[in-house]
CSV table of C-alpha atoms in Angstrom, one decimal:
chain,number,residue,atom,x,y,z
K,1,MET,CA,-14.3,-1.1,31.2
K,2,LYS,CA,-12.6,-2.4,27.7
K,3,ILE,CA,-13.0,-4.9,25.7
K,4,SER,CA,-9.8,-6.0,25.2
K,5,GLY,CA,-11.2,-9.7,22.4
K,6,THR,CA,-13.4,-11.6,21.1
K,7,GLU,CA,-12.9,-14.8,24.2
K,8,LYS,CA,-14.2,-12.0,26.7
K,9,THR,CA,-17.6,-11.2,24.6
K,10,ARG,CA,-18.4,-13.6,22.0
K,11,ALA,CA,-22.1,-14.8,20.3
K,12,VAL,CA,-23.6,-18.4,23.3
K,13,ALA,CA,-26.6,-18.7,21.2
K,14,THR,CA,-27.4,-19.3,17.6
K,15,ILE,CA,-31.2,-18.9,17.2
K,16,PRO,CA,-33.0,-20.3,14.0
K,17,VAL,CA,-35.9,-17.1,13.5
K,18,GLY,CA,-37.2,-16.0,9.5
K,19,ALA,CA,-35.8,-15.9,6.4
K,20,LYS,CA,-34.0,-13.2,6.1
K,21,PRO,CA,-34.3,-11.3,9.7
K,22,VAL,CA,-33.0,-7.6,9.5
K,23,GLY,CA,-34.3,-5.7,12.5
K,24,VAL,CA,-34.6,-6.4,15.8
K,25,ALA,CA,-35.6,-4.8,18.4
K,26,VAL,CA,-36.2,-5.0,23.0
K,27,ASP,CA,-39.3,-5.0,25.4
K,28,VAL,CA,-39.1,-5.0,29.1
K,29,HIS,CA,-40.2,-8.0,29.8
K,30,ASP,CA,-37.3,-10.6,28.8
K,31,HIS,CA,-38.9,-10.9,24.7
K,32,VAL,CA,-36.4,-9.8,21.4
K,33,PHE,CA,-38.5,-9.2,18.6
K,34,VAL,CA,-37.2,-9.7,14.9
K,35,ALA,CA,-38.7,-8.5,11.8
K,36,ASN,CA,-38.1,-11.3,9.3
K,37,SER,CA,-37.5,-9.5,6.2
K,38,GLY,CA,-37.5,-12.9,3.4
K,39,THR,CA,-41.6,-13.2,5.2
K,40,THR,CA,-44.3,-11.6,6.6
K,41,THR,CA,-43.4,-12.2,10.4
K,42,VAL,CA,-42.2,-11.9,13.3
K,43,SER,CA,-40.2,-14.1,15.6
K,44,VAL,CA,-40.5,-13.2,19.3
K,45,ILE,CA,-37.8,-14.9,21.2
K,46,ASN,CA,-37.7,-15.8,25.2
K,47,SER,CA,-34.5,-14.2,26.4
K,48,VAL,CA,-34.1,-15.7,29.2
K,49,THR,CA,-33.9,-19.4,27.3
K,50,ASN,CA,-32.7,-18.0,24.0
K,51,THR,CA,-35.5,-19.8,22.1
K,52,VAL,CA,-38.1,-18.9,19.7
K,53,SER,CA,-41.5,-18.3,22.1
K,54,ALA,CA,-43.7,-16.8,18.9
K,55,THR,CA,-43.9,-16.2,15.5
K,56,LEU,CA,-46.1,-12.8,15.0
K,57,ASN,CA,-48.5,-12.1,11.0
K,58,VAL,CA,-47.5,-8.8,9.7
K,59,GLY,CA,-47.4,-7.1,7.1
K,60,LEU,CA,-45.3,-7.7,3.5
K,61,HIS,CA,-41.4,-7.7,4.0
K,62,PRO,CA,-41.1,-6.6,7.5
K,63,GLU,CA,-37.5,-4.7,8.3
K,64,GLY,CA,-38.6,-2.1,11.2
K,65,VAL,CA,-40.0,-3.0,14.5
K,66,ALA,CA,-40.4,-0.6,17.8
K,67,THR,CA,-42.1,-1.7,20.8
K,68,ASP,CA,-43.4,1.0,23.6
K,69,PRO,CA,-43.5,-0.7,26.9
K,70,GLN,CA,-47.7,0.5,27.4
K,71,PHE,CA,-48.7,0.7,23.5
K,72,GLY,CA,-47.2,-2.8,21.7
K,73,VAL,CA,-45.3,-3.4,19.5
K,74,TYR,CA,-45.1,-1.3,15.9
K,75,VAL,CA,-43.5,-3.2,13.0
K,76,ALA,CA,-43.3,-1.2,9.3
K,77,ASN,CA,-43.9,-3.4,6.2
K,78,GLY,CA,-42.0,-2.4,3.4
K,79,GLY,CA,-43.1,-4.3,1.4
K,80,ASP,CA,-47.4,-3.2,1.4
K,81,PHE,CA,-45.9,0.1,3.0
K,82,THR,CA,-47.8,-0.5,5.9
K,83,LEU,CA,-47.1,0.0,10.1
K,84,SER,CA,-48.4,-3.6,12.1
K,85,ALA,CA,-49.6,-2.4,15.4
K,86,LEU,CA,-49.9,-4.6,18.3
K,87,ASP,CA,-50.7,-4.7,22.0
K,88,ARG,CA,-48.7,-5.8,25.0
K,89,PHE,CA,-49.9,-9.4,23.9
K,90,HIS,CA,-48.7,-9.6,20.5
K,91,THR,CA,-52.0,-8.9,19.1
K,92,ARG,CA,-52.3,-7.5,16.0
K,93,VAL,CA,-54.8,-4.3,16.4
K,94,ALA,CA,-54.5,-2.7,13.6
K,95,THR,CA,-53.2,-2.3,10.3
K,96,ILE,CA,-51.4,1.0,9.5
K,97,ALA,CA,-51.4,2.0,5.7
K,98,VAL,CA,-48.1,4.5,5.3
K,99,GLY,CA,-48.7,5.6,1.7
K,100,GLY,CA,-46.0,3.9,-1.2
K,101,THR,CA,-44.4,4.0,-4.5
K,102,LEU,CA,-45.1,0.5,-6.7
K,103,GLY,CA,-41.9,-0.7,-7.5
K,104,PHE,CA,-39.4,1.0,-5.2
K,105,PRO,CA,-36.3,-0.7,-5.3
K,106,GLN,CA,-36.4,-3.1,-1.7
K,107,PRO,CA,-34.9,-3.7,1.0
K,108,ASP,CA,-34.7,-0.3,3.1
K,109,ALA,CA,-38.3,1.8,3.1
K,110,LEU,CA,-38.8,1.8,6.2
K,111,ARG,CA,-38.3,2.1,9.4
K,112,VAL,CA,-39.8,3.2,12.8
K,113,ALA,CA,-39.1,4.6,16.3
K,114,VAL,CA,-41.3,5.3,19.2
K,115,ASP,CA,-40.9,8.4,21.7
K,116,HIS,CA,-43.3,6.6,24.7
K,117,ILE,CA,-44.4,10.3,27.0
K,118,PHE,CA,-45.2,11.4,24.0
K,119,GLY,CA,-47.2,7.9,22.4
K,120,ARG,CA,-46.1,8.8,19.4
K,121,ALA,CA,-44.3,6.5,16.5
K,122,TYR,CA,-42.5,7.7,13.6
K,123,VAL,CA,-42.6,5.9,10.7
K,124,ALA,CA,-39.3,7.2,7.9
K,125,ASN,CA,-41.0,6.5,4.4
K,126,ARG,CA,-38.4,6.2,2.1
K,127,SER,CA,-40.7,5.9,-0.3
K,128,LEU,CA,-42.6,9.6,0.0
K,129,ASP,CA,-39.2,11.5,1.2
K,130,ARG,CA,-40.9,11.8,4.8
K,131,VAL,CA,-40.7,11.6,7.8
K,132,LEU,CA,-44.6,10.1,9.3
K,133,ILE,CA,-46.2,10.3,13.7
K,134,ILE,CA,-48.4,7.7,14.1
K,135,ASN,CA,-50.4,8.5,17.9
K,136,ILE,CA,-49.9,5.1,19.6
K,137,SER,CA,-51.4,6.1,23.0
K,138,SER,CA,-55.3,6.0,21.0
K,139,ASP,CA,-57.7,2.7,20.6
K,140,PRO,CA,-56.3,2.0,17.6
K,141,PRO,CA,-53.9,3.9,16.8
K,142,VAL,CA,-54.0,5.9,14.2
K,143,LEU,CA,-52.3,8.1,12.1
K,144,VAL,CA,-51.9,11.9,12.3
K,145,PRO,CA,-52.9,13.6,9.3
K,146,ASP,CA,-49.0,16.3,10.0
K,147,PHE,CA,-45.8,15.1,8.4
K,148,ILE,CA,-41.8,16.3,8.4
K,149,GLU,CA,-40.5,16.2,4.6
K,150,VAL,CA,-37.6,14.4,4.6
K,151,LYS,CA,-35.6,13.9,1.3
K,152,GLY,CA,-34.8,10.5,1.7
K,153,PRO,CA,-35.0,9.2,5.5
K,154,LEU,CA,-33.7,6.2,6.8
K,155,GLY,CA,-32.6,4.9,10.1
K,156,VAL,CA,-35.0,6.8,12.8
K,157,ALA,CA,-34.2,7.5,16.5
K,158,VAL,CA,-35.8,10.0,19.1
K,159,ASP,CA,-33.9,11.3,22.3
K,160,PRO,CA,-35.8,10.6,25.3
K,161,LEU,CA,-34.0,13.4,27.3
K,162,SER,CA,-35.1,16.0,24.6
K,163,HIS,CA,-37.0,14.1,22.5
K,164,ARG,CA,-35.9,15.3,19.0
K,165,VAL,CA,-35.8,12.5,15.9
K,166,PHE,CA,-33.1,11.9,14.7
K,167,VAL,CA,-33.0,10.5,10.6
K,168,THR,CA,-30.3,9.4,8.5
K,169,ARG,CA,-30.6,10.2,4.8
K,170,PRO,CA,-27.8,7.9,3.2
K,171,ASP,CA,-28.5,9.7,-0.4
K,172,HIS,CA,-27.4,13.0,1.0
K,173,ASN,CA,-24.5,11.5,3.4
K,174,THR,CA,-26.8,13.9,6.2
K,175,VAL,CA,-28.8,13.3,9.5
K,176,SER,CA,-31.9,15.5,9.7
K,177,VAL,CA,-33.6,16.4,13.3
K,178,ILE,CA,-36.8,16.9,14.2
K,179,ASP,CA,-38.2,18.8,16.3
K,180,ILE,CA,-41.4,17.0,17.5
K,181,THR,CA,-43.4,20.9,18.8
K,182,THR,CA,-43.3,22.0,14.9
K,183,HIS,CA,-43.1,19.4,13.2
K,184,GLY,CA,-40.0,21.0,11.4
K,185,VAL,CA,-36.5,19.4,10.7
K,186,ILE,CA,-34.2,22.3,12.4
K,187,GLY,CA,-31.2,20.9,11.3
K,188,SER,CA,-29.1,18.6,8.9
K,189,ILE,CA,-25.5,17.4,10.3
K,190,PRO,CA,-23.3,15.7,7.1
K,191,VAL,CA,-21.9,12.7,8.3
K,192,GLY,CA,-20.0,9.5,6.3
K,193,GLN,CA,-21.3,8.1,3.0
K,194,HIS,CA,-24.6,6.8,3.1
K,195,PRO,CA,-25.2,6.6,6.7
K,196,THR,CA,-28.0,4.3,7.3
K,197,GLY,CA,-28.5,2.8,11.2
K,198,ILE,CA,-28.3,5.3,13.7
K,199,ALA,CA,-28.4,4.9,17.4
K,200,ILE,CA,-29.2,7.3,20.5
K,201,ASP,CA,-26.8,7.4,24.3
K,202,PRO,CA,-28.6,9.4,26.1
K,203,GLN,CA,-26.6,9.8,29.4
K,204,LYS,CA,-23.7,10.2,26.8
K,205,ARG,CA,-25.2,12.6,25.2
K,206,ARG,CA,-24.3,11.3,22.2
K,207,VAL,CA,-25.4,10.4,18.7
K,208,TYR,CA,-24.5,7.0,16.5
K,209,VAL,CA,-24.6,6.8,12.9
K,210,ALA,CA,-23.2,3.4,10.6
K,211,ASN,CA,-21.9,5.2,8.2
K,212,SER,CA,-22.0,2.3,5.3
K,213,GLY,CA,-20.6,3.7,2.1
K,214,PHE,CA,-16.9,4.2,3.9
K,215,LYS,CA,-15.5,2.7,6.6
K,216,THR,CA,-16.7,5.0,10.1
K,217,VAL,CA,-18.8,5.7,12.6
K,218,SER,CA,-19.9,9.4,13.3
K,219,VAL,CA,-20.3,10.7,16.5
K,220,ILE,CA,-23.2,13.6,17.2
K,221,ASP,CA,-22.0,15.7,20.8
K,222,LEU,CA,-25.2,16.4,21.0
K,223,VAL,CA,-24.2,19.3,24.0
K,224,THR,CA,-21.2,20.8,21.1
K,225,SER,CA,-22.6,19.7,18.2
K,226,SER,CA,-19.6,18.6,17.1
K,227,VAL,CA,-18.9,15.3,14.8
K,228,ALA,CA,-16.3,12.8,15.6
K,229,ASN,CA,-15.8,9.7,12.7
K,230,ILE,CA,-15.0,6.8,13.8
K,231,ASP,CA,-12.7,3.6,12.8
K,232,VAL,CA,-14.7,1.0,12.3
K,233,GLY,CA,-13.7,-2.1,8.9
K,234,ALA,CA,-15.5,-1.1,6.3
K,235,SER,CA,-19.4,-1.7,5.6
K,236,PRO,CA,-20.6,-0.6,9.2
K,237,THR,CA,-24.8,-1.2,8.5
K,238,ALA,CA,-26.3,-1.0,12.2
K,239,VAL,CA,-25.4,0.5,15.8
K,240,ALA,CA,-26.6,-0.2,19.1
K,241,VAL,CA,-26.2,0.9,22.5
K,242,ASP,CA,-25.2,-1.1,26.0
K,243,SER,CA,-25.6,0.4,29.5
K,244,HIS,CA,-21.9,1.2,29.8
K,245,GLY,CA,-22.5,3.2,27.1
K,246,ARG,CA,-20.4,0.6,24.6
K,247,VAL,CA,-21.5,0.6,21.2
K,248,TYR,CA,-21.9,-2.5,18.5
K,249,VAL,CA,-21.5,-2.2,14.3
K,250,THR,CA,-23.1,-5.0,12.2
K,251,HIS,CA,-20.6,-5.6,9.5
K,252,PRO,CA,-21.6,-7.8,6.2
K,253,ASP,CA,-18.6,-9.7,6.4
K,254,GLY,CA,-19.9,-11.6,9.4
K,255,LEU,CA,-18.7,-9.7,12.7
K,256,VAL,CA,-19.5,-7.1,15.3
K,257,ARG,CA,-17.4,-4.5,16.2
K,258,VAL,CA,-17.3,-3.0,19.4
K,259,ILE,CA,-16.4,0.4,20.1
K,260,ASP,CA,-15.3,2.0,23.8
K,261,PRO,CA,-16.4,5.9,24.3
K,262,SER,CA,-13.6,6.2,26.7
K,263,SER,CA,-11.0,5.7,23.7
K,264,ALA,CA,-13.2,6.2,21.2
K,265,SER,CA,-11.8,3.0,18.6
K,266,ALA,CA,-12.6,0.0,17.4
K,267,THR,CA,-11.9,-2.3,20.8
K,268,ALA,CA,-13.2,-6.1,20.1
K,269,ARG,CA,-14.5,-8.1,16.9
K,270,ILE,CA,-16.9,-11.0,18.3
K,271,SER,CA,-18.0,-13.2,15.3
K,272,VAL,CA,-21.4,-13.5,14.7
K,273,GLY,CA,-24.0,-15.6,11.1
K,274,SER,CA,-23.9,-14.5,7.6
K,275,GLN,CA,-25.1,-10.4,6.4
K,276,PRO,CA,-25.9,-9.3,10.6
K,277,GLN,CA,-27.6,-6.9,10.1
K,278,GLY,CA,-30.7,-4.7,12.2
K,279,LEU,CA,-28.7,-5.6,16.9
K,280,ALA,CA,-30.3,-4.2,19.8
K,281,PHE,CA,-29.2,-4.4,23.5
K,282,GLU,CA,-31.1,-6.8,26.2
K,283,PRO,CA,-30.1,-4.6,29.6
K,284,HIS,CA,-32.3,-7.7,31.3
K,285,SER,CA,-30.3,-10.9,30.1
K,286,ASN,CA,-27.3,-8.6,29.3
K,287,ARG,CA,-27.3,-9.6,25.7
K,288,VAL,CA,-26.9,-8.3,22.0
K,289,TYR,CA,-28.5,-10.1,19.5
K,290,VAL,CA,-28.4,-9.6,16.4
K,291,ALA,CA,-30.3,-10.4,13.1
K,292,ASN,CA,-28.1,-12.8,10.2
K,293,ARG,CA,-30.1,-11.8,7.2
K,294,GLY,CA,-27.6,-14.7,5.2
K,295,ASP,CA,-28.1,-17.2,7.1
K,296,GLY,CA,-31.4,-17.0,9.3
K,297,THR,CA,-30.8,-16.4,12.5
K,298,VAL,CA,-29.9,-14.6,15.2
K,299,SER,CA,-27.0,-14.3,17.3
K,300,ALA,CA,-26.8,-14.0,20.9
K,301,ILE,CA,-23.7,-12.2,22.8
K,302,ASP,CA,-23.1,-12.4,26.2
K,303,LEU,CA,-21.7,-9.3,27.2
K,304,ALA,CA,-21.2,-10.7,30.6
K,305,GLY,CA,-17.3,-12.0,29.8
K,306,GLY,CA,-16.6,-7.6,29.2
K,307,GLN,CA,-17.9,-6.1,32.4
């Protein structure tokens, strides 16, 4: 389905959270988790009511958040270089030191993604030039001694079919591909300038990369290994994919742009809050939740008008 304009798809709620929200993730229980980088908290939004149901204490300057349906919630804290592990009931069960360099410029120090089948969390640590592995199936979760050397990693995503890990490298204009069986980098894919956010569409076998240093989203075809670029406007920051394969891209000008995968073009602009950063698709409510770093809110975009 093609989205033709903002009159059909729009933000239906603005939800106050903590200071400088940047990362967003959802679980299978109608929860939306928002990392408030200006605090030491994660806000939990009930997607049925669009209200904050809990505020969770984590580490300093939380930046990335990921969830697992069985094991819980994982928060990457860029201010103290730790990973906060919370169980399915949102109780913190471990604080794992992942290492870092004092004085490393903030933000954009740590990100995290989860592979449910293998029971692992992958932490992109830009300060140490490596991707670390957390065994989330152990009780409590523990840091695995092995790690993968990747220069300047930031955005991280796991392909649930191949279980390969894709990592953006903003300072190198590439995406590294990690084989988890060998814990090695098996490929480096050139994309656009300063790639940051990354998302995978496992059904269409595509990887979407926001090139924040220019005005494009790179589309990596996992079948053909080809790369195409879609013009979406200046400084795309983060990307998310919905259940129909449409792609949502945040921009610092207060807009989310929508990519129609059939036409490979941006087909709509949606106004959200100030300086939108991370975003995530919540399938039960059929909404996209956007963290607005500039005003401490989350915008809930209702996709029903675009169906």
